[in-house]
Amino acid sequence: MARAEPASGPSSGGIEPDTTVTELLGILRRHLGMDLAYLARADGDDLIIQVISGAGGRFGLAPGVRVRPDPRLYQSLLAGTLPKVITDTRHNRHMIDVPVVKKLNIGCYAATVVTDRDGEVFGVLGCISRDPRPDLRERDSRFLALVASYLSDAVVDLHRIWEAHSQVWRSISRMIDAGGPAIVYQPVVDLATGRIAAVEALSRFPCEPREPQRGPRGWYSDATTVGLSAELELAAIRRALRALPQLPAVVDLGVNASPATITAGLLDVLRDDETCQRLIVEITEHEYFCDDAEVLRGVRELRARGVRIAADDIGTGYAGLEQLLELHPDIVKLDYLVTHGMDTDPARRATAAALVMISEEFGGRVIAEGIESPAERQTALDVRIPYGQGYLLGAPAPSVSLACAAGTPTGPDPADRRGEPRVRPGWGGGGGRAGPPAGRRARTRRR
């Protein structure tokens, strides 16, 4: 903003505050700890204040007031290059020389563009305060964007929907601040020897009072709705990594990450080389992402650090098959829908065998998920699937020690008996790495 002038005539655009909008502005102002929240409509180069919540008089703002924004800030805001939240204007390059910031003594500034149902710019949703707010975080800018998205859609039940999503936001934010969801660990077992090659870290969530139980998929889906999915996944990964020192040296740790999480901070979490060498990142995404250059750069960097990449739910759709062919994952996880009943269903068995053959071509190891009967385990071996996961082999356990008790994680490596170079029993090769395909090495050892 640069100056505020009372507007006059029919172009002023002053409106009686809509109660739902006023309530949302109040929620936003209190959440960010600001003095004033406002919704302004764009009118040429000006903004016309429509609704406010808070101390408007302190800044000379009220409904109907026309404001001429600073051109640099306004264009940056429209282009999306201005940070949504500037916690301390006095030490920020975008704000330090803006006259109105000094005149009104604005210490913290937050704003984002509001669009209408057709995607056209309606105006600006903003918050200001006299004091800096260094405690504000990146996800607070997402909260601002979340409010803006609701203001864009004039649906009759806006308030009801907002209340539901606001509750989701609070629940997930509390969980993130507390260190993330609880973690359980399920073993991945060498089907021929019973040796544990890895444990997969799985999130577990509490049942909220007066809310239907929605399970991990429901929690992550809700987190996506309110823009916190990456932060929730990163919190779960950080918590899971605490168990790594308790694992036997020959057992790897698997964690789940969406493509958005890979590009939103996973590389910063995985700075320790030793951790990377023992980590499997299972990409949990059912949509095709192999044309996303940023995600692919992230995957390459993970591999460069020694992380193994696993593809999830393979065998259930074209997107998974495309990712298998394009990504060449180190580990291919055969979905439960294929594994379950493949001992009696020739089509499932043929699908599993075909995916094993494809994976072997680029050195990928296959894990059959959801093995629940001895017949399914034997069928997996018959089609040359080396590894399995499921309740027959070990249920999720609250600690890695209990998860490892399901198998023999520290037994001798068959390579040691032949004088061959010792490799970690879980995995090797794959993903375009040098050396013969891992699947071929595994078959030689079993003979």
Coordinates of C-alpha atoms in Angstrom, one line a residue:
M1 CA 0.0 0.0 0.0
A2 CA 1.1 3.6 -0.6
R3 CA -1.7 5.9 0.5
A4 CA -5.3 5.8 1.6
E5 CA -8.0 8.2 0.6
P6 CA -11.7 8.2 1.4
A7 CA -13.6 7.1 -1.7
S8 CA -16.7 8.8 -2.9
G9 CA -19.5 8.2 -5.3
P10 CA -20.8 4.9 -6.8
S11 CA -17.3 3.6 -7.6
S12 CA -16.3 3.5 -3.9
G13 CA -17.5 -0.1 -3.7
G14 CA -18.2 0.0 0.1
I15 CA -20.3 -3.0 1.2
E16 CA -22.1 -4.1 4.3
P17 CA -19.9 -6.7 5.8
D18 CA -21.0 -10.3 5.0
T19 CA -21.1 -12.1 8.3
T20 CA -19.2 -15.2 7.0
V21 CA -16.5 -13.1 5.4
T22 CA -16.2 -11.0 8.6
E23 CA -15.9 -14.1 10.7
L24 CA -13.2 -15.5 8.4
L25 CA -11.2 -12.3 8.6
G26 CA -11.5 -12.4 12.4
I27 CA -10.2 -16.0 12.4
L28 CA -7.3 -15.1 10.1
R29 CA -6.4 -12.0 12.2
R30 CA -6.4 -13.9 15.5
H31 CA -4.5 -16.9 13.9
L32 CA -1.7 -14.6 12.7
G33 CA -1.8 -12.4 15.8
M34 CA -2.3 -9.2 13.6
D35 CA -4.0 -5.9 14.4
L36 CA -6.1 -5.8 11.2
A37 CA -7.3 -8.1 8.5
Y38 CA -9.0 -6.8 5.3
L39 CA -10.5 -7.9 2.1
A40 CA -10.1 -5.4 -0.8
R41 CA -11.4 -5.3 -4.3
A42 CA -9.2 -4.4 -7.2
D43 CA -10.4 -1.3 -9.2
G44 CA -7.8 -0.5 -11.9
D45 CA -4.6 0.5 -10.1
D46 CA -6.4 0.9 -6.8
L47 CA -7.8 -1.4 -4.1
I48 CA -11.1 -0.6 -2.4
I49 CA -11.5 -1.9 1.1
Q50 CA -14.6 -4.1 1.3
V51 CA -14.5 -5.8 4.8
I52 CA -12.2 -5.4 7.7
S53 CA -11.7 -7.0 11.1
G54 CA -9.7 -5.3 13.8
A55 CA -8.3 -1.9 14.4
G56 CA -9.0 -0.2 11.1
G57 CA -8.8 3.3 12.6
R58 CA -5.2 2.8 13.7
F59 CA -4.3 2.5 10.0
G60 CA -6.9 4.8 8.5
L61 CA -8.8 1.9 6.8
A62 CA -12.5 1.3 6.7
P63 CA -15.0 -0.2 4.2
G64 CA -15.2 2.0 1.1
V65 CA -11.7 3.5 1.5
R66 CA -9.7 3.5 -1.7
V67 CA -6.1 2.6 -1.5
R68 CA -3.3 3.1 -4.1
P69 CA -0.9 0.2 -3.6
D70 CA 2.8 0.6 -4.1
P71 CA 3.3 -0.4 -7.7
R72 CA 6.3 -2.6 -7.1
L73 CA 4.7 -4.5 -4.2
Y74 CA 1.3 -4.9 -6.0
Q75 CA 2.8 -6.3 -9.2
S76 CA 5.0 -8.6 -7.2
L77 CA 1.9 -9.8 -5.3
L78 CA 0.0 -10.4 -8.5
A79 CA 2.9 -12.2 -10.0
G80 CA 3.3 -14.4 -6.9
T81 CA 6.9 -13.4 -6.3
L82 CA 6.2 -11.5 -3.1
P83 CA 6.3 -13.6 0.0
K84 CA 2.8 -14.0 1.4
V85 CA 4.0 -13.3 5.0
I86 CA 6.8 -10.7 5.8
T87 CA 7.4 -11.1 9.5
D88 CA 9.5 -8.0 10.0
T89 CA 9.1 -5.2 7.4
R90 CA 12.0 -3.2 8.9
H91 CA 14.6 -5.8 7.8
N92 CA 13.0 -7.0 4.5
R93 CA 14.3 -5.9 1.1
H94 CA 10.7 -5.8 -0.3
M95 CA 9.5 -3.4 2.4
I96 CA 12.3 -1.4 3.8
D97 CA 11.9 1.5 1.4
V98 CA 8.1 1.6 1.0
P99 CA 6.9 5.0 2.3
V100 CA 3.5 3.8 3.6
V101 CA 5.2 1.0 5.7
K102 CA 7.1 3.7 7.6
K103 CA 4.2 6.2 7.7
L104 CA 1.8 3.7 9.2
N105 CA 4.5 2.0 11.2
I106 CA 3.7 -1.5 9.8
G107 CA 5.9 -4.1 11.5
C108 CA 4.4 -7.3 9.9
Y109 CA 2.6 -7.6 6.6
A110 CA 0.7 -10.5 5.0
A111 CA -1.2 -10.6 1.8
T112 CA -2.4 -12.8 -1.0
V113 CA -4.5 -12.5 -4.2
V114 CA -8.1 -13.5 -4.1
T115 CA -9.6 -14.8 -7.3
D116 CA -13.3 -15.3 -8.3
R117 CA -14.8 -18.6 -9.5
D118 CA -13.5 -18.0 -13.0
G119 CA -10.0 -17.5 -11.8
E120 CA -10.0 -13.7 -12.4
V121 CA -8.4 -11.5 -9.8
F122 CA -11.0 -10.1 -7.4
G123 CA -8.6 -8.3 -5.1
V124 CA -6.4 -8.8 -2.1
L125 CA -6.7 -10.5 1.3
G126 CA -4.3 -8.9 3.8
C127 CA -3.2 -8.5 7.4
I128 CA -1.0 -5.9 9.0
S129 CA 0.3 -5.2 12.5
R130 CA 2.4 -2.6 14.2
D131 CA 4.8 -5.2 15.7
P132 CA 6.9 -7.7 13.8
R133 CA 5.9 -11.3 14.2
P134 CA 9.0 -13.4 14.0
D135 CA 7.2 -16.5 15.3
L136 CA 5.1 -16.8 12.1
R137 CA 6.0 -19.8 9.9
E138 CA 5.7 -20.9 6.3
R139 CA 2.5 -22.8 7.0
D140 CA 0.9 -19.6 8.3
S141 CA 1.2 -18.3 4.7
R142 CA -0.7 -21.4 3.6
F143 CA -3.4 -20.6 6.2
L144 CA -3.7 -17.2 4.6
A145 CA -4.0 -18.8 1.1
L146 CA -6.6 -21.2 2.5
V147 CA -8.8 -18.4 3.7
A148 CA -8.4 -16.7 0.3
S149 CA -9.6 -19.9 -1.4
Y150 CA -12.8 -19.9 0.6
L151 CA -13.4 -16.2 -0.1
S152 CA -13.2 -17.1 -3.8
D153 CA -16.2 -19.4 -3.7
A154 CA -19.5 -18.0 -2.7
V155 CA -21.1 -21.2 -1.8
V156 CA -24.1 -21.3 0.5
D157 CA -22.5 -23.6 3.1
L158 CA -19.1 -21.8 3.1
H159 CA -19.2 -21.4 6.8
R160 CA -19.9 -25.1 7.5
I161 CA -17.1 -26.2 5.1
W162 CA -14.7 -23.7 6.6
E163 CA -15.4 -24.8 10.2
A164 CA -14.7 -28.4 9.2
H165 CA -11.5 -27.5 7.5
S166 CA -10.4 -25.2 10.3
Q167 CA -10.8 -28.1 12.7
V168 CA -8.7 -30.2 10.4
W169 CA -6.1 -27.4 10.3
R170 CA -5.9 -27.2 14.0
S171 CA -5.7 -31.0 14.5
I172 CA -2.9 -31.4 12.0
S173 CA -1.0 -28.3 13.2
R174 CA -1.1 -29.6 16.8
M175 CA 0.2 -33.0 15.6
I176 CA 3.0 -31.4 13.6
D177 CA 4.0 -29.2 16.6
A178 CA 4.0 -32.3 18.8
G179 CA 6.5 -34.1 16.6
G180 CA 4.3 -35.8 14.1
P181 CA 2.1 -39.0 14.1
A182 CA 2.9 -42.1 16.0
I183 CA 5.1 -44.6 14.0
V184 CA 4.8 -48.3 13.7
Y185 CA 7.2 -50.6 11.8
Q186 CA 6.5 -53.5 9.6
P187 CA 9.2 -55.9 8.4
V188 CA 10.1 -56.6 4.8
V189 CA 11.3 -60.2 4.6
D190 CA 13.5 -62.2 2.3
L191 CA 11.0 -64.9 1.3
A192 CA 13.6 -67.6 0.7
T193 CA 15.6 -67.2 4.0
G194 CA 13.3 -65.4 6.4
R195 CA 15.9 -62.6 6.8
I196 CA 14.6 -59.1 7.4
A197 CA 15.9 -56.7 4.8
A198 CA 14.1 -53.6 5.9
V199 CA 11.3 -52.2 8.1
E200 CA 8.7 -49.8 6.7
A201 CA 7.7 -46.9 8.9
L202 CA 3.9 -46.4 8.9
S203 CA 2.0 -43.5 10.4
R204 CA -0.7 -44.0 13.0
F205 CA -3.1 -41.3 14.1
P206 CA -5.4 -40.9 17.1
C207 CA -9.1 -41.1 16.9
E208 CA -10.4 -37.5 17.4
P209 CA -13.3 -37.1 19.9
R210 CA -16.7 -36.8 18.2
E211 CA -15.1 -37.4 14.7
P212 CA -15.3 -40.5 12.6
Q213 CA -12.2 -42.6 12.4
R214 CA -10.5 -41.8 9.1
G215 CA -7.2 -43.8 9.2
P216 CA -3.8 -42.7 7.8
R217 CA -5.0 -42.2 4.2
G218 CA -7.8 -40.0 5.5
W219 CA -5.5 -37.9 7.6
Y220 CA -3.1 -37.3 4.7
S221 CA -5.9 -36.6 2.4
D222 CA -7.3 -34.0 4.8
A223 CA -3.8 -32.5 5.2
T224 CA -3.6 -32.1 1.4
T225 CA -6.9 -30.3 1.5
V226 CA -5.6 -27.6 3.9
G227 CA -2.1 -27.4 2.4
L228 CA -0.2 -29.3 5.2
S229 CA 0.5 -32.6 3.6
A230 CA 4.2 -32.1 3.0
E231 CA 4.7 -30.8 6.5
L232 CA 2.8 -33.7 8.0
E233 CA 4.9 -36.2 6.0
L234 CA 8.1 -34.5 7.0
A235 CA 7.1 -34.7 10.6
A236 CA 6.4 -38.4 10.3
I237 CA 9.7 -39.0 8.5
R238 CA 11.7 -37.1 11.2
R239 CA 10.0 -39.2 13.8
A240 CA 10.7 -42.5 12.0
L241 CA 14.4 -41.6 11.5
R242 CA 14.9 -41.6 15.3
A243 CA 14.6 -45.4 15.1
L244 CA 17.4 -45.9 12.6
P245 CA 20.2 -46.3 15.2
Q246 CA 18.2 -49.1 16.8
L247 CA 18.1 -51.2 13.7
P248 CA 20.7 -53.9 12.9
A249 CA 23.3 -52.6 10.5
V250 CA 22.1 -54.8 7.7
V251 CA 18.4 -53.7 7.9
D252 CA 17.2 -50.6 6.0
L253 CA 14.4 -48.2 7.0
G254 CA 11.6 -47.3 4.5
V255 CA 9.6 -44.1 4.7
N256 CA 6.8 -42.7 2.6
A257 CA 6.9 -39.4 0.7
S258 CA 4.7 -37.9 -1.9
P259 CA 6.3 -36.0 -4.8
A260 CA 5.3 -32.7 -3.1
T261 CA 7.3 -33.7 0.0
I262 CA 10.4 -34.6 -2.1
T263 CA 10.4 -31.0 -3.4
A264 CA 9.3 -29.3 -0.1
G265 CA 12.1 -30.1 2.3
L266 CA 12.9 -33.8 2.3
L267 CA 16.5 -33.2 1.0
D268 CA 17.1 -30.8 3.9
V269 CA 15.9 -33.4 6.4
L270 CA 18.3 -36.1 4.9
R271 CA 21.7 -34.4 5.3
D272 CA 23.5 -37.3 7.0
D273 CA 25.2 -39.6 4.5
E274 CA 25.0 -42.6 6.7
T275 CA 21.3 -42.1 7.1
C276 CA 20.9 -41.9 3.3
Q277 CA 22.8 -45.1 2.7
R278 CA 20.2 -47.0 4.9
L279 CA 17.1 -45.3 3.7
I280 CA 14.3 -46.2 1.2
V281 CA 12.0 -43.5 0.1
E282 CA 8.7 -44.9 -1.1
I283 CA 7.0 -42.5 -3.4
T284 CA 3.3 -42.5 -2.6
E285 CA 1.5 -41.0 -5.5
H286 CA -1.1 -42.5 -7.8
E287 CA -1.0 -39.7 -10.4
Y288 CA 1.7 -39.5 -13.1
F289 CA 4.6 -37.2 -12.0
C290 CA 7.5 -38.2 -14.2
D291 CA 7.1 -35.1 -16.3
D292 CA 7.7 -32.9 -13.3
A293 CA 11.3 -31.7 -13.7
E294 CA 11.5 -30.5 -10.1
V295 CA 10.4 -33.9 -8.7
L296 CA 12.8 -35.7 -11.0
R297 CA 15.7 -33.5 -9.8
G298 CA 14.8 -34.3 -6.2
V299 CA 14.8 -38.0 -7.0
R300 CA 18.2 -37.8 -8.7
E301 CA 19.6 -36.0 -5.7
L302 CA 18.2 -38.6 -3.3
R303 CA 19.8 -41.3 -5.4
A304 CA 23.1 -39.4 -5.5
R305 CA 23.2 -39.4 -1.7
G306 CA 22.6 -43.2 -1.6
V307 CA 18.9 -43.3 -0.9
R308 CA 17.0 -46.1 -2.6
I309 CA 13.7 -45.2 -4.4
A310 CA 10.7 -47.4 -4.2
A311 CA 7.5 -47.3 -6.3
D312 CA 4.3 -47.9 -4.5
D313 CA 1.1 -49.7 -5.6
I314 CA 2.5 -51.1 -8.8
G315 CA 0.1 -53.2 -10.8
T316 CA -3.1 -51.3 -10.2
G317 CA -3.2 -48.7 -13.0
Y318 CA -1.5 -47.1 -16.0
A319 CA 0.1 -44.3 -13.9
G320 CA 2.0 -46.8 -11.8
L321 CA 3.2 -48.7 -14.9
E322 CA 4.3 -45.5 -16.6
Q323 CA 6.3 -44.6 -13.5
L324 CA 7.8 -48.0 -13.4
L325 CA 9.0 -47.7 -17.0
E326 CA 10.2 -44.1 -16.7
L327 CA 11.6 -44.0 -13.1
H328 CA 13.3 -47.4 -13.0
P329 CA 12.9 -47.6 -9.2
D330 CA 15.3 -49.6 -7.1
I331 CA 12.4 -51.3 -5.4
V332 CA 9.0 -52.2 -6.9
K333 CA 6.2 -52.8 -4.4
L334 CA 3.6 -55.1 -5.9
D335 CA 0.2 -53.9 -4.7
Y336 CA -2.0 -56.0 -2.4
L337 CA -4.7 -56.2 -5.1
V338 CA -2.3 -58.2 -7.2
T339 CA -0.7 -60.2 -4.3
H340 CA -4.0 -61.2 -2.6
G341 CA -5.3 -64.4 -4.1
M342 CA -2.6 -64.8 -6.7
D343 CA -2.2 -68.4 -5.6
T344 CA -5.6 -69.2 -7.0
D345 CA -6.0 -66.5 -9.7
P346 CA -3.9 -67.1 -12.9
A347 CA -4.4 -63.5 -14.0
R348 CA -2.9 -62.1 -10.8
R349 CA 0.0 -64.6 -10.9
A350 CA 0.7 -63.7 -14.6
T351 CA 0.7 -60.0 -13.7
A352 CA 3.1 -60.5 -10.8
A353 CA 5.4 -62.6 -13.0
A354 CA 5.4 -59.9 -15.8
L355 CA 6.2 -57.1 -13.3
V356 CA 9.1 -59.2 -11.9
M357 CA 10.5 -59.7 -15.4
I358 CA 10.2 -55.9 -16.2
S359 CA 11.8 -55.0 -12.9
E360 CA 14.7 -57.4 -13.5
E361 CA 15.6 -55.6 -16.8
F362 CA 16.6 -52.5 -14.9
G363 CA 17.8 -54.2 -11.7
G364 CA 14.8 -53.4 -9.5
R365 CA 13.9 -55.6 -6.6
V366 CA 10.2 -56.6 -6.1
I367 CA 8.3 -56.7 -2.8
A368 CA 4.9 -58.4 -2.7
E369 CA 2.8 -56.4 -0.3
G370 CA -0.1 -57.9 1.7
I371 CA 1.1 -61.6 1.9
E372 CA -1.4 -63.2 4.3
S373 CA -1.2 -66.9 3.7
P374 CA 1.5 -69.5 3.1
A375 CA 0.1 -70.2 -0.3
E376 CA 0.5 -66.5 -1.3
R377 CA 4.1 -66.6 0.0
Q378 CA 4.9 -69.8 -2.0
T379 CA 3.4 -68.3 -5.2
A380 CA 5.5 -65.2 -4.8
L381 CA 8.6 -67.4 -4.6
D382 CA 7.4 -69.4 -7.7
V383 CA 7.2 -66.2 -9.8
R384 CA 10.7 -65.1 -8.5
I385 CA 9.5 -62.4 -6.1
P386 CA 12.4 -62.2 -3.6
Y387 CA 10.8 -60.1 -0.8
G388 CA 7.4 -59.9 0.9
Q389 CA 5.5 -57.8 3.4
G390 CA 2.3 -58.6 5.1
Y391 CA 0.6 -60.0 8.3
L392 CA 1.9 -63.5 7.6
L393 CA 5.4 -62.3 7.8
G394 CA 5.0 -59.7 10.5
A395 CA 2.4 -57.2 11.6
P396 CA 3.2 -53.5 12.2
A397 CA 4.9 -53.2 15.6
P398 CA 5.4 -50.1 17.8
S399 CA 9.2 -50.5 17.9
V400 CA 11.9 -51.7 15.4
S401 CA 13.1 -54.3 17.9
L402 CA 9.7 -55.9 17.9
A403 CA 9.4 -55.6 14.1
C404 CA 12.8 -57.3 13.7
A405 CA 11.8 -60.1 16.0
A406 CA 9.6 -61.4 13.2
G407 CA 12.6 -62.7 11.2
T408 CA 16.4 -63.2 11.3
P409 CA 17.8 -59.7 10.7
T410 CA 21.4 -60.4 11.7
G411 CA 22.1 -63.9 10.3
P412 CA 25.0 -64.7 7.9
D413 CA 24.9 -63.3 4.4
P414 CA 25.1 -66.1 1.8
A415 CA 27.8 -64.1 0.0
D416 CA 30.1 -64.5 2.9
R417 CA 30.1 -68.3 2.5
R418 CA 31.3 -68.1 -1.1
G419 CA 34.1 -65.5 -0.5
E420 CA 32.1 -62.9 -2.5
P421 CA 32.2 -59.3 -1.6
R422 CA 29.6 -58.7 1.2
V423 CA 26.6 -56.6 0.3
R424 CA 23.7 -55.6 2.5
P425 CA 21.2 -58.3 2.2
G426 CA 18.3 -56.0 1.5
W427 CA 19.0 -54.4 -1.8
G428 CA 21.6 -53.6 -4.4
G429 CA 21.8 -52.3 -8.0
G430 CA 18.7 -50.9 -9.5
G431 CA 17.7 -47.5 -10.7
G432 CA 20.3 -47.4 -13.4
R433 CA 23.2 -47.9 -11.0
A434 CA 26.4 -49.6 -12.2
G435 CA 26.7 -53.4 -11.9
P436 CA 24.6 -56.4 -12.9
P437 CA 20.9 -56.2 -12.1
A438 CA 20.1 -56.9 -8.5
G439 CA 17.4 -59.4 -9.4
R440 CA 20.0 -61.6 -11.2
R441 CA 22.3 -61.6 -8.2
A442 CA 19.5 -62.6 -5.9
R443 CA 18.6 -65.6 -8.1
T444 CA 22.2 -66.8 -8.1
R445 CA 22.4 -66.7 -4.3
R446 CA 19.2 -68.7 -3.9
R447 CA 20.7 -71.5 -6.0

